[in-house]
mmCIF file of C-alpha atoms in Angstrom:
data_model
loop_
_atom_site.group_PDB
_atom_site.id
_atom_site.type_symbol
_atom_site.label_atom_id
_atom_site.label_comp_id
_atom_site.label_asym_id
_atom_site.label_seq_id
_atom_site.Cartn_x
_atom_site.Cartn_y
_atom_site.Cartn_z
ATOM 1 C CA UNK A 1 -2.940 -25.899 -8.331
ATOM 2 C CA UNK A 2 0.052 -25.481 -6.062
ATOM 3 C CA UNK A 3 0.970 -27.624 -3.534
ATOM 4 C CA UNK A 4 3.189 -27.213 -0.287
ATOM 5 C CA UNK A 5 6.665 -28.453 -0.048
ATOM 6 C CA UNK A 6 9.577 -29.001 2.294
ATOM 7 C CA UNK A 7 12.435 -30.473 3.125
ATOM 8 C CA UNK A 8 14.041 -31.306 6.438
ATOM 9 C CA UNK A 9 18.175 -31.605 6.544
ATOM 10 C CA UNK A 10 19.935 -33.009 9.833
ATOM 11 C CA UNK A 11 23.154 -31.572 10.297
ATOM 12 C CA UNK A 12 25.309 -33.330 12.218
ATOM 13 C CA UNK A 13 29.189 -32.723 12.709
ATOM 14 C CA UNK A 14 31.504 -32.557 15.957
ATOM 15 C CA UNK A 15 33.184 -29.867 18.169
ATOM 16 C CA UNK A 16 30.127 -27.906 17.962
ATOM 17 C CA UNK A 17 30.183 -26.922 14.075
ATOM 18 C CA UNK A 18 26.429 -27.766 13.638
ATOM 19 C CA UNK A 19 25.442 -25.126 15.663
ATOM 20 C CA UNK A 20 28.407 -22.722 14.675
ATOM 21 C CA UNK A 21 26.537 -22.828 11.296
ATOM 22 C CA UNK A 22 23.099 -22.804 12.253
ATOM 23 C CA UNK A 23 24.560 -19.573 14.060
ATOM 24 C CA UNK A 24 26.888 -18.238 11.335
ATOM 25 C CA UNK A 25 23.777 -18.252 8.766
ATOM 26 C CA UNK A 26 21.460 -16.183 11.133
ATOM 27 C CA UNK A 27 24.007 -13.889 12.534
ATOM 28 C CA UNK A 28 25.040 -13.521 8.727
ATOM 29 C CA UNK A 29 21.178 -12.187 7.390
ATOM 30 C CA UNK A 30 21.151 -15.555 5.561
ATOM 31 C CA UNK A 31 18.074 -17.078 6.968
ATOM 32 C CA UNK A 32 16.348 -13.492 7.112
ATOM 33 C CA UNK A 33 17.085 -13.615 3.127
ATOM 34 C CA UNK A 34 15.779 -17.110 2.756
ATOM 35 C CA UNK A 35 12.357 -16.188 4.529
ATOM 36 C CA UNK A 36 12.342 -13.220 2.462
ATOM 37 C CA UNK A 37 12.645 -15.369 -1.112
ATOM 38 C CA UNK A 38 9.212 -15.670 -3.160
ATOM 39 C CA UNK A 39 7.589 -18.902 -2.158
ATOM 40 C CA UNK A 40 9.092 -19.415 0.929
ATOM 41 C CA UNK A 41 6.677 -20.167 3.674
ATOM 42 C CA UNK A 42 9.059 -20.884 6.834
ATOM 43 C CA UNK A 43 12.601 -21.830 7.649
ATOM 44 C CA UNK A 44 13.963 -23.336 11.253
ATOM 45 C CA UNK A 45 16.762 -24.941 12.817
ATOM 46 C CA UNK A 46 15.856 -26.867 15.672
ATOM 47 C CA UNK A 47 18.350 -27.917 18.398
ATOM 48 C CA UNK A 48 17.686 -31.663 20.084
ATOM 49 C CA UNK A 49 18.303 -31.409 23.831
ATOM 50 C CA UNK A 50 19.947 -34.370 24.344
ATOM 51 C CA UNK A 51 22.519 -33.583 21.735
ATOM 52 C CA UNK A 52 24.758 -31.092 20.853
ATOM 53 C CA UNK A 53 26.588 -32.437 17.690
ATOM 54 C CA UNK A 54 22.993 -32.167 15.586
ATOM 55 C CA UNK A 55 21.203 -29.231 14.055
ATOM 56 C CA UNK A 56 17.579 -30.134 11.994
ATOM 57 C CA UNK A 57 16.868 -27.613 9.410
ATOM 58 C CA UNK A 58 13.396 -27.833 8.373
ATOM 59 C CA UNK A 59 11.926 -25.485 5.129
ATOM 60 C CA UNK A 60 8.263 -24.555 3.292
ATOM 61 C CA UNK A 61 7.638 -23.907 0.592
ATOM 62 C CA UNK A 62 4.471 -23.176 -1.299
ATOM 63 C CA UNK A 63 5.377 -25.054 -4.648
ATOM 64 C CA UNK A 64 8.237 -27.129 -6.294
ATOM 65 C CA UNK A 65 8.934 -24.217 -8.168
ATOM 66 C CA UNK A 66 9.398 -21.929 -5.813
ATOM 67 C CA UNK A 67 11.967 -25.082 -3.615
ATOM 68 C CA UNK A 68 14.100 -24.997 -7.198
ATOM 69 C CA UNK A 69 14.006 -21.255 -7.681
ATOM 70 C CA UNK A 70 15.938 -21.104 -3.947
ATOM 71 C CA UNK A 71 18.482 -24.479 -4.635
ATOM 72 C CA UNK A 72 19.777 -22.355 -7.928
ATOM 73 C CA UNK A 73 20.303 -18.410 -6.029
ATOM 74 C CA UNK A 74 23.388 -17.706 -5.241
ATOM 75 C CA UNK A 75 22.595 -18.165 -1.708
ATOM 76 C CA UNK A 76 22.719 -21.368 -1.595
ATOM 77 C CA UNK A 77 26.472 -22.076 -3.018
ATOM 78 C CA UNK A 78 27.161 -19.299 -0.413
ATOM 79 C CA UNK A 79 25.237 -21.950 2.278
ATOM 80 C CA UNK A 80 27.482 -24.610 0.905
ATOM 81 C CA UNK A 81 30.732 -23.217 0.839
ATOM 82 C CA UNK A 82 30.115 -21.802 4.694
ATOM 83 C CA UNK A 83 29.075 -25.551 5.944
ATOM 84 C CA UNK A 84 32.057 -26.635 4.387
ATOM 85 C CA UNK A 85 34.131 -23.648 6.383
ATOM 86 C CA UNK A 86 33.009 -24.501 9.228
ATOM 87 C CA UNK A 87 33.293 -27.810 9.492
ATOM 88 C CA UNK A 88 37.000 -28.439 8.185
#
């Protein structure tokens, strides 16, 4: 039996950079690729309205598996290294 899982990051920076990389990975076919991956079921940022400085990510996925599969993909270092980019 499978069972759903997720995770929910909050990104939070200054000057704007949670947004500039919510941005950068759509604009950049990263979060098209991520919906595309085997076993993923959704993937959202979310903007609060009362501030700018904070970004929530939230992911599904239909099994543990499938959540490990996408933390090892090369994706994901790429992820990494363009939060880190952005925010410096």
């Amino acid at each position: 039996t499978s069972s759903l899982v997720g995770s929910e990051m909050c990104i939070r920076d200054r000057n704007g950079s949670a947004k500039k990389f919510a941005e950068e990975m759509t604009e950049s076919g990263i979060v098209e690729q991520v919906r595309n991956e085997k076993g993923n079921l959704g993937y959202s940022y979310f903007f609060p309205k009362d501030d700018n400085e904070t970004v929530l990510l939230i992911d599904k996925w239909e099994n543990e598996n499938a959540l490990d599969r996408h933390h090892k993909t090369e994706m994901m270092k790429k992820n990494c290294r363009t939060a880190w980019k952005i925010s410096s």
